[in-house]
Structures are given as structure tokens and as C-alpha cells.
Amino acid sequence: MTTRDQGAEELLEVATADLLGGGEPPKRADQFLAKRQRRVAYFILGPGAIYLALAFIIPLILVVYTSLQSGGLLSGGYSFTWDFANYADAFSSSKQFFGRSLLYAGLATVISIALAYPMAYWISFYAGKWKSTLFFLILVPFFVSFVIRTVQWNFLLADDGVLFGPLKSLGLLPDNFRVLASPIAVVSGITYNFLPFTALPLYVALDRIDKRLVEAAKDLYATRFQAFRKVVLPLSIPGLFAAVILTFVPATGDYVNSTVLGSNRTTMIGQIIQTKFLRQADYPEAAALSVILMLGMLIIALAYAKVLGTEDAALAAGAA
Amino acid sequence: MSAVAVDEATDSERGPERRKRKRLTAYILPVFTGVMIVYLAAPIFVMILFSFNKLAGQRQIAKFTCCTLGWWSDMFAIPGLNEALKTSILVAIPASLVATALGTLIGLVLGRYAFRGRGPTNFVIFLAIAIPEIVLASSLLSMFVLAKTPIGYGSILFSHIGFSIAFVAITVRARVQGLDRSLENAAQDLFATPIQAFTKVTLPLILPGIVAGFLLAFVLSLDDFVITNFVGGAVNTFPTWVFGASRIGVPPQVNVWGTILFSLGILTAGLNLVVSFRSSRKAA
């Protein structure tokens, strides 16, 4: 490995390595550590582990705690009462938003994979010396804040914007044609914003495939398509899995795209949680919605792993 | 890479019939890839272009009229935006430094020691990366509300360190796992103390991983919207300020600053690439 091991590529390769099946376990010899060394390990781990406990594990416990509170801001604040009714209330009042979020995120995930897979495949198999450069170009959007990119799509997709404006004045589009504030705008915004997250695990997985396997398949009289279907596609499944998780999970909770590009008819669950938390200070119900979202995503990840049945997928879902 | 060489060699060895078929289909995927890259960069082109947009008001509109440098010379004209940019920097620098220190230690331990709790630690790191941002944001806000902590700069910084640690940890862990342990053993055979072996051999070897982790943490902090939106209260960073402004229309200065940050990012990435290329050549 030369420069490919470095820089931006490395960031994402390791970021997705987890989802592709975790790192290799330490070597056998390391498993017989002297007691002293083991103490050193805990000592080094300590500060970071404590911080993660404070900034990640305890908050997760406390959101569940908040979700079981009852009371009201005006009637003396919230108190913990094992109020499971919050879940029923939150779910029944918001199920249409959950449904819409799953639909939009699902559509965006499918479109993202359809767009990203051929690109990742071509780059990893055929781009040769341009591989690193092209890979870097996929990452370019990351250098501009997510919110700003979404705001720019708002201008790109505007009725008289740089995209539709000229088409309309040429008469190629009807004057009343509009995309903004529609589900199409929201889904295409989500697709755009999460596309690099789809492309990267796919690229990493495809790049890992030993290209000689494809040659072997062709030597055994497989056509190009057969070689792809029987060799490349199965071997890229861990990458597909990681791509689905990395796209679908954040897309479901997203509220930037539906706020900036949508209308009040495209409201997603993230907007509801945000409004309840930040505007209405209805903490218990907002927390309950977050917990439902978290559990839903966990179930989807585990179910996907089960259907897939591969060890990689199980590892990726953290089940192993 | 050798695998590519194999591919090229066999492509040219194939008969004329194959080559003809290749001519018809060979351009589909590269052209598609090119179109995708343009698509991915499209809003960035718009951002840069519209930082030169001539307009009557103070808010960006969808119509482009060429051209003015006015927004560039007036880049500090909006106090709220200046304040938000300042906060972004004042959060990103300490957050990425602290996250790098803590995450490096975790990555080091996970990459090389077998200890009780290694599995759970890896699992927590995985969860911290895979969890939907809005869930983590809700959780952090729940904690701050329950603890009655005032929210603002402090809660933003605390949260940014928290979500960056996991990313630094996996970056460093991968580097440590790729390390040739015999180098360190050799150092110890040559009478280096464990600390010397670490500072003279291990640390320089994993340094690219640490630098990559730091840059990742910095970018994540600078770009973060959801968590900052939840735990920031009245304090804005650049992304949350832009989001707030987008309801009434963003001023063109946002494009100016977006362009500046974009250029700095590309420059840093380029430099990092050059430096790591040089050092890997030196090592070879």
C-alpha cells in the first residue's frame, strides 16, 4: 500500500471497516497479557471511556428516563412516573410522520444505491490510476456544510433557478412546473445529501474484491454479466448492507431536507421531535419519539442482518 | 495496484470481437461516473457562483445576475454571522484537540490489548457512530435539562467532544492494527524502554492515523448541525445560523464564507495527502 493508505481515503475506509465486519482481533500472543499490562490498558482507556460514558451512555439512559416522565411545564414541571402512556400517545399522534419518514428514507436509499453502485463499481474496477482522485471527488461535498448544501439545492430547484429557469424560458418546461416544496424535492435532497455515505462503503467493499476472481470466472467461460452477478455482487453484499444502514438510518431522522426543501405536507418525524423538544418543551413525548426511532432503527438493522444471514452483516449490526 | 494491471493486460489480450463490444459499452459507466461527480459538486458550484451574484436586496435569490465582488468585501457585514463563525471555530479547535487525545488512547488500547471489556467498548464505539444523530441530540438535551445545566457554548463543546471521540478511536485503531508489532519488539531488543519504544517507534508510525482522526473530528465539529441545534440554546454555530436564516433567506455572505471554508478544507486535505505521500516515500 502506498498513498492509498493515507489521507481522506483512510478516514472513510476505517469508518466503514466497522460496518464491513470489524477490525481483526488482536493476535494470539497478546491474549496472555501480564496483569500489570492489563492494568496499563485500563489506565490508558480510562479517560476516554469515562467521557464516552458521560457524553453517550448516560444521555441514552436519561432520554429513556425522560420519556417516562409525566406532568407539564405549567403544572410544576415533569417528574418520573413510569408513564408508558407517553409512548402510546407519541406513537398514535405521530405515526403518519413515522410512515412518511420511512417512505422518504427508503426511497432515497434505493435511489442512492442505484446511483452509487455503478459509480463505485467503475471506480474500483476500471479507474486505474485515477482511482484515488475520483474517490476524492466523491468526498468533495463533505467540505461544505450539510446545511449550506441543502440551502443551495433550494436555489438550484427554485422555480426560476439556474436549473429550471433556462428550461422554462426555452419552453422545454411548462411555466407552472415546480419541484420545490414537494415530496420529490425532499427525497432528492435526502438522496443527494446521503449519497457519499452510500458510495463509500460500496467503494470500499468493491475495492477489496480480489480482481483475479473476476478473471478466474471469465476463464471459466462466464460472461461479463455472469461474472458480475456470481462473483462481484455476492462479494459486495457487506458493502451494500453498510450502505443501506449508513444511508437509511440517518435519512430517517433527518429534518434539514424536509424543513428547507419541503412544505408542511412533507413533515418528517425529525421535525416533530425537534419542535417538541425545542419549541414546545414537551420533553417526555419528544423523548418517547426518539426512543421509538432508536429502537425502530435497531430492529431494522438486526432484521436486515438476519435476512442477510452473513457474518459480516451480523457484525455490522453490532449483534456479534 | 497490481489488480488493475491484471485487468488492463487481459482486456487488451482479448479477441477483436470482445474489443468491439467494449467500444459500445465502455463509455456508459465512465460517463455516468462523471455525471455523478458533477451532480455531487453542483450545490458547491452554485454556492461559489452566487457569492458573486449581483442583487438589489440583502438576501440570496434564485436568479443569477453577473457579477459583483461586493459580498466578498462586505463579508463581515452581518454581526450574527460573524458571531456564529467565531463560535464554530472556538468549538471546533478545542473539541477536536480533546477528542483526538481521548480517542487516540481508546484506539491505541482497542487496537493492541486484549482485556475484559474490549468487546463492549468496541460495541459502544460502533453505536456512537451508527446512532441517528437526532437520537443522540435528544439524549444529550434530555441530560442537560434533567441536570438543569445552562445550555450554550459549554454544552455544545461537551457534546462535540463526545461524538468525535468514537471517530478518532476507530481511525487510530485501524492504524494500530495495521502496525507491524515486530518493529516495536526490535526496539525493545535493542534496549529501548517501553516508553522509548512507544515514542520513537509506535507513535511516529500511528501519527498519520492520529492526524487523520484530528482532521475528521475538526470537520465533524465544524459541520455539525443537528446536535448543535438541540444543545446550543440561543448560541449559534455557522450551520445553525444558516439554517435559522434560511427561513427568511440567506445573505450572500454565507456563500462567501462557505466558499472560504470549502477552499481551506480542500487545501488542508491536499496538504495532508502530499505530506503523507512524501512520508510514505521516505519510508519506502
PDB file of C-alpha atoms in Angstrom, chain A residues 147-148 150-151 255-260 271 274 279, chain B residues 225 229 236-250 254:
ATOM      1  CA  VAL A 147     -26.976  22.760   5.782  1.00  0.00           C
ATOM      2  CA  ILE A 148     -25.386  25.040   3.184  1.00  0.00           C
ATOM      3  CA  THR A 150     -29.232  21.866   1.231  1.00  0.00           C
ATOM      4  CA  VAL A 151     -29.867  25.616   1.092  1.00  0.00           C
ATOM      5  CA  TYR A 255     -35.163  17.135   9.372  1.00  0.00           C
ATOM      6  CA  VAL A 256     -32.972  19.578   7.472  1.00  0.00           C
ATOM      7  CA  ASN A 257     -34.095  18.474   3.991  1.00  0.00           C
ATOM      8  CA  SER A 258     -37.788  18.430   4.803  1.00  0.00           C
ATOM      9  CA  THR A 259     -37.532  21.822   6.507  1.00  0.00           C
ATOM     10  CA  VAL A 260     -35.518  23.583   3.818  1.00  0.00           C
ATOM     11  CA  GLN A 271     -39.152  17.854  12.583  1.00  0.00           C
ATOM     12  CA  GLN A 274     -37.225  18.934  17.081  1.00  0.00           C
ATOM     13  CA  ARG A 279     -40.334  24.865  20.714  1.00  0.00           C
TER      14      ARG A 279
ATOM     15  CA  PHE B 225     -25.905  20.799  12.720  1.00  0.00           C
ATOM     16  CA  ASN B 229     -29.254  22.794  17.074  1.00  0.00           C
ATOM     17  CA  ASN B 236     -25.401  29.594  17.088  1.00  0.00           C
ATOM     18  CA  THR B 237     -22.616  27.986  15.102  1.00  0.00           C
ATOM     19  CA  PHE B 238     -22.210  28.598  11.374  1.00  0.00           C
ATOM     20  CA  PRO B 239     -24.533  25.736  10.275  1.00  0.00           C
ATOM     21  CA  THR B 240     -27.266  26.500  12.811  1.00  0.00           C
ATOM     22  CA  TRP B 241     -27.143  30.199  11.943  1.00  0.00           C
ATOM     23  CA  VAL B 242     -27.521  29.420   8.237  1.00  0.00           C
ATOM     24  CA  PHE B 243     -30.418  27.086   8.994  1.00  0.00           C
ATOM     25  CA  GLY B 244     -32.145  29.803  11.004  1.00  0.00           C
ATOM     26  CA  ALA B 245     -31.519  32.365   8.270  1.00  0.00           C
ATOM     27  CA  SER B 246     -32.781  30.026   5.531  1.00  0.00           C
ATOM     28  CA  ARG B 247     -36.369  30.592   6.668  1.00  0.00           C
ATOM     29  CA  ILE B 248     -36.216  34.227   5.597  1.00  0.00           C
ATOM     30  CA  GLY B 249     -33.450  33.835   3.004  1.00  0.00           C
ATOM     31  CA  VAL B 250     -29.702  33.588   3.491  1.00  0.00           C
ATOM     32  CA  VAL B 254     -22.998  32.858   3.706  1.00  0.00           C
TER      33      VAL B 254
END
